[in-house]
Short mmCIF file of C-alpha atoms in Angstrom, two decimals:
data_model
loop_
_atom_site.label_atom_id
_atom_site.label_comp_id
_atom_site.label_asym_id
_atom_site.label_seq_id
_atom_site.Cartn_x
_atom_site.Cartn_y
_atom_site.Cartn_z
CA MET E 1 -26.73 -16.90 -10.19
CA LYS E 2 -23.42 -16.43 -12.01
CA PRO E 3 -20.36 -17.84 -10.19
CA ASN E 4 -17.56 -15.44 -9.33
CA ASP E 5 -14.46 -15.39 -11.49
CA PRO E 6 -11.51 -15.86 -9.08
CA LYS E 7 -9.10 -13.84 -11.24
CA ASP E 8 -11.55 -10.94 -11.55
CA ASP E 9 -12.19 -11.04 -7.80
CA LEU E 10 -8.48 -10.93 -6.96
CA HIS E 11 -7.91 -8.13 -9.45
CA ARG E 12 -10.82 -6.09 -8.12
CA TYR E 13 -9.47 -6.32 -4.55
CA LEU E 14 -5.98 -5.32 -5.70
CA LYS E 15 -7.37 -2.31 -7.58
CA ALA E 16 -9.43 -1.19 -4.58
CA ALA E 17 -6.38 -1.39 -2.30
CA ARG E 18 -4.29 0.63 -4.77
CA GLU E 19 -6.93 3.35 -4.96
CA ALA E 20 -7.20 3.51 -1.17
CA VAL E 21 -3.45 4.15 -0.89
CA VAL E 22 -3.42 6.88 -3.53
CA TRP E 23 -6.46 8.64 -2.02
CA LYS E 24 -4.48 9.20 1.17
CA LEU E 25 -2.35 11.81 -0.65
CA ASP E 26 -5.31 13.89 -1.86
CA GLY E 27 -5.39 17.45 -0.62
CA LEU E 28 -2.11 17.30 1.30
CA SER E 29 0.91 19.58 0.98
CA GLU E 30 4.29 18.43 -0.29
CA TYR E 31 5.50 18.45 3.29
CA ASP E 32 2.62 16.34 4.59
CA VAL E 33 2.92 13.63 1.91
CA ARG E 34 6.63 13.27 2.72
CA ARG E 35 6.91 13.84 6.46
CA PRO E 36 7.89 10.86 8.59
CA LEU E 37 5.28 10.13 11.24
CA THR E 38 6.72 7.04 12.91
CA PRO E 39 10.14 6.40 14.43
CA THR E 40 10.96 4.22 11.39
CA GLY E 41 10.14 7.05 8.97
CA THR E 42 6.80 5.86 7.55
CA ASN E 43 5.44 8.50 5.18
CA LEU E 44 2.69 8.53 2.57
CA LEU E 45 4.70 9.19 -0.58
CA GLY E 46 7.26 6.59 0.45
CA LEU E 47 4.53 3.97 0.79
CA VAL E 48 3.36 4.73 -2.75
CA LYS E 49 6.93 4.56 -4.11
CA HIS E 50 7.54 1.25 -2.34
CA LEU E 51 4.31 -0.26 -3.66
CA ALA E 52 5.15 0.85 -7.21
CA SER E 53 8.53 -0.85 -6.92
CA VAL E 54 7.23 -4.14 -5.59
CA GLU E 55 4.37 -4.33 -8.10
CA LEU E 56 6.85 -3.86 -10.91
CA GLY E 57 8.96 -6.68 -9.52
CA TYR E 58 6.21 -9.16 -8.76
CA PHE E 59 4.39 -8.72 -12.05
CA GLY E 60 7.51 -8.15 -14.14
CA PRO E 61 10.67 -10.26 -13.73
CA THR E 62 8.75 -12.87 -11.74
CA PHE E 63 6.96 -13.83 -14.96
CA GLY E 64 9.69 -12.90 -17.43
CA ARG E 65 7.91 -9.65 -18.33
CA PRO E 66 10.45 -6.80 -18.04
CA HIS E 67 9.03 -3.44 -17.04
CA ASN E 68 11.85 -1.19 -18.40
CA GLU E 69 11.58 1.23 -15.46
CA SER E 70 14.68 2.74 -13.86
CA LEU E 71 14.61 1.94 -10.14
CA PRO E 72 17.94 3.24 -8.76
CA TRP E 73 16.82 2.44 -5.21
CA HIS E 74 17.03 -1.26 -6.12
CA GLU E 75 20.62 -1.12 -7.28
CA GLU E 76 23.25 -2.93 -5.22
CA ASN E 77 24.84 0.23 -3.82
CA ALA E 78 21.53 1.98 -3.04
CA GLU E 79 20.97 3.44 0.38
CA PRO E 80 18.84 1.15 2.61
CA ASN E 81 15.14 2.09 2.59
CA SER E 82 15.56 4.43 -0.37
CA ASP E 83 12.36 2.98 -1.84
CA MET E 84 10.45 4.18 1.24
CA TRP E 85 10.81 7.95 0.77
CA ALA E 86 11.08 10.54 -1.96
CA PRO E 87 13.86 13.15 -1.93
CA ALA E 88 12.87 16.76 -2.61
CA ASP E 89 13.86 16.52 -6.28
CA GLU E 90 11.51 13.58 -6.85
CA SER E 91 8.04 15.05 -7.26
CA ARG E 92 4.77 13.63 -6.08
CA GLU E 93 3.78 13.46 -9.76
CA ASP E 94 6.90 11.38 -10.51
CA VAL E 95 6.02 8.86 -7.81
CA LEU E 96 2.32 8.70 -8.70
CA SER E 97 3.16 8.35 -12.38
CA LEU E 98 5.52 5.47 -11.57
CA TYR E 99 2.77 3.81 -9.52
CA HIS E 100 0.25 4.19 -12.35
CA ARG E 101 2.75 2.71 -14.83
CA ALA E 102 3.29 -0.16 -12.38
CA TRP E 103 -0.48 -0.70 -12.30
CA ALA E 104 -0.63 -0.77 -16.10
CA HIS E 105 2.26 -3.23 -16.31
CA ALA E 106 0.78 -5.47 -13.61
CA ASP E 107 -2.68 -5.29 -15.17
CA ALA E 108 -1.23 -6.33 -18.54
CA THR E 109 0.49 -9.31 -16.89
CA ILE E 110 -2.71 -10.27 -15.09
CA GLU E 111 -4.68 -9.99 -18.32
CA ALA E 112 -2.15 -11.98 -20.36
CA LEU E 113 -1.62 -14.92 -18.00
CA PRO E 114 -3.88 -17.55 -16.45
CA LEU E 115 -3.99 -17.85 -12.65
CA ASP E 116 -1.90 -21.02 -12.78
CA ALA E 117 0.90 -19.41 -14.86
CA MET E 118 4.22 -20.17 -13.20
CA GLY E 119 6.88 -17.63 -12.27
CA HIS E 120 9.81 -17.32 -9.92
CA VAL E 121 10.51 -14.66 -7.27
CA ALA E 122 14.30 -14.46 -7.19
CA TRP E 123 14.46 -12.49 -3.92
CA TRP E 124 12.41 -15.12 -2.03
CA GLY E 125 15.46 -17.35 -2.23
CA ASP E 126 13.68 -20.64 -2.89
CA ASN E 127 13.70 -22.67 -6.08
CA ASP E 128 9.99 -23.35 -6.09
CA GLY E 129 7.84 -21.61 -8.64
CA VAL E 130 4.92 -19.38 -7.82
CA THR E 131 1.62 -18.98 -9.63
CA LEU E 132 0.06 -15.75 -10.78
CA GLN E 133 -2.69 -16.47 -8.27
CA ARG E 134 -0.21 -16.56 -5.39
CA ILE E 135 1.44 -13.33 -6.55
CA MET E 136 -1.94 -11.61 -6.88
CA LEU E 137 -2.82 -12.71 -3.33
CA HIS E 138 0.58 -11.61 -2.04
CA MET E 139 0.43 -8.20 -3.73
CA THR E 140 -3.14 -7.59 -2.56
CA ALA E 141 -2.11 -8.41 1.01
CA GLU E 142 1.00 -6.20 0.72
CA THR E 143 -1.01 -3.29 -0.68
CA ASN E 144 -3.70 -3.60 1.97
CA ARG E 145 -1.04 -3.76 4.70
CA HIS E 146 0.46 -0.50 3.48
CA ALA E 147 -3.01 1.01 2.98
CA GLY E 148 -3.49 0.45 6.72
CA HIS E 149 -0.21 2.23 7.40
CA ALA E 150 -1.32 5.07 5.13
CA ASP E 151 -4.67 5.26 6.91
CA ILE E 152 -2.97 5.78 10.27
CA VAL E 153 -0.42 8.26 8.89
CA ARG E 154 -3.19 10.31 7.23
CA GLU E 155 -5.21 10.31 10.44
CA LEU E 156 -2.17 11.66 12.29
CA ILE E 157 -1.81 14.44 9.71
CA ASP E 158 -5.35 15.79 9.51
CA GLY E 159 -7.80 13.30 11.01
CA LYS E 160 -9.12 11.93 7.70
CA VAL E 161 -9.81 8.21 7.87
CA GLY E 162 -11.39 5.46 5.82
CA MET E 163 -11.10 3.60 2.57
CA ARG E 164 -12.24 6.48 0.38
CA GLU E 165 -13.49 10.00 0.76
CA THR E 166 -17.05 8.77 0.24
CA ASN E 167 -16.68 5.67 2.47
CA SER E 168 -15.07 6.13 5.86
CA ASN E 169 -16.04 2.57 6.88
CA MET E 170 -15.66 3.76 10.48
CA ASP E 171 -18.07 2.94 13.28
CA GLY E 172 -18.93 5.61 15.77
CA GLY E 173 -19.88 9.16 15.13
CA ASP E 174 -18.59 12.68 14.99
CA VAL E 175 -15.48 14.29 16.46
CA ALA E 176 -17.09 14.64 19.91
CA TRP E 177 -18.04 10.95 19.94
CA TYR E 178 -14.48 9.92 19.08
CA GLU E 179 -13.03 12.25 21.72
CA GLU E 180 -15.20 10.65 24.38
CA TYR E 181 -14.35 7.19 23.03
CA TRP E 182 -10.60 7.96 23.09
CA ASN E 183 -10.85 9.24 26.67
CA ARG E 184 -12.71 6.07 27.71
CA LEU E 185 -10.05 3.84 26.11
CA GLU E 186 -7.25 5.84 27.75
CA ALA E 187 -8.93 5.54 31.17
CA SER E 188 -9.42 1.80 30.67
CA ALA E 189 -5.75 1.34 29.69
CA LYS E 190 -4.60 3.21 32.80
CA GLU E 191 -6.98 1.18 34.97
CA ALA E 192 -5.63 -2.09 33.52
CA GLN E 193 -2.05 -0.94 34.09
CA ALA E 194 -2.81 -0.09 37.73
CA LYS E 195 -4.22 -3.55 38.53
CA PRO E 196 -1.83 -5.82 40.42
CA SER E 197 -0.46 -8.71 38.34
#
């Protein structure tokens, strides 16, 4: 039995998380990919734009590998959270293209460096170095975290859930099963609330 290659494993998980995020935009209107569905404004296209930005940072300047992308939302006078949404004049294609270029840049960094290559994340504020392995773990966790956000936002839009169109990875059954399940959970929550403390 061949042992796993830790770098390949980390890279595979990062790639799967990226693809899960991008799939959440498939088949949706311009309005639906941009509309805020939480009180803090979480929206699908904004999640993609944010992830593109952070991948460029973590796999670029962290390891002295400039990415040459213009990211005006990172400039000192930028509006807060401007990396978390796309104005009407910034197309879905613009954001997805930026994300794909970020993937290519990150993948080139991952390919070029060993897992123990040292870098420095200036915005973490410490003077300790970080390894490529730590950055790959961090970026995979960050991407999966936002993939979870995207999963919930997409479910709120049209009910589609799961990691990919061909793999819902959801237990349960059809719409009727989930309706009954939801009603049972709601009744249980109300019952728990009604119990004396």
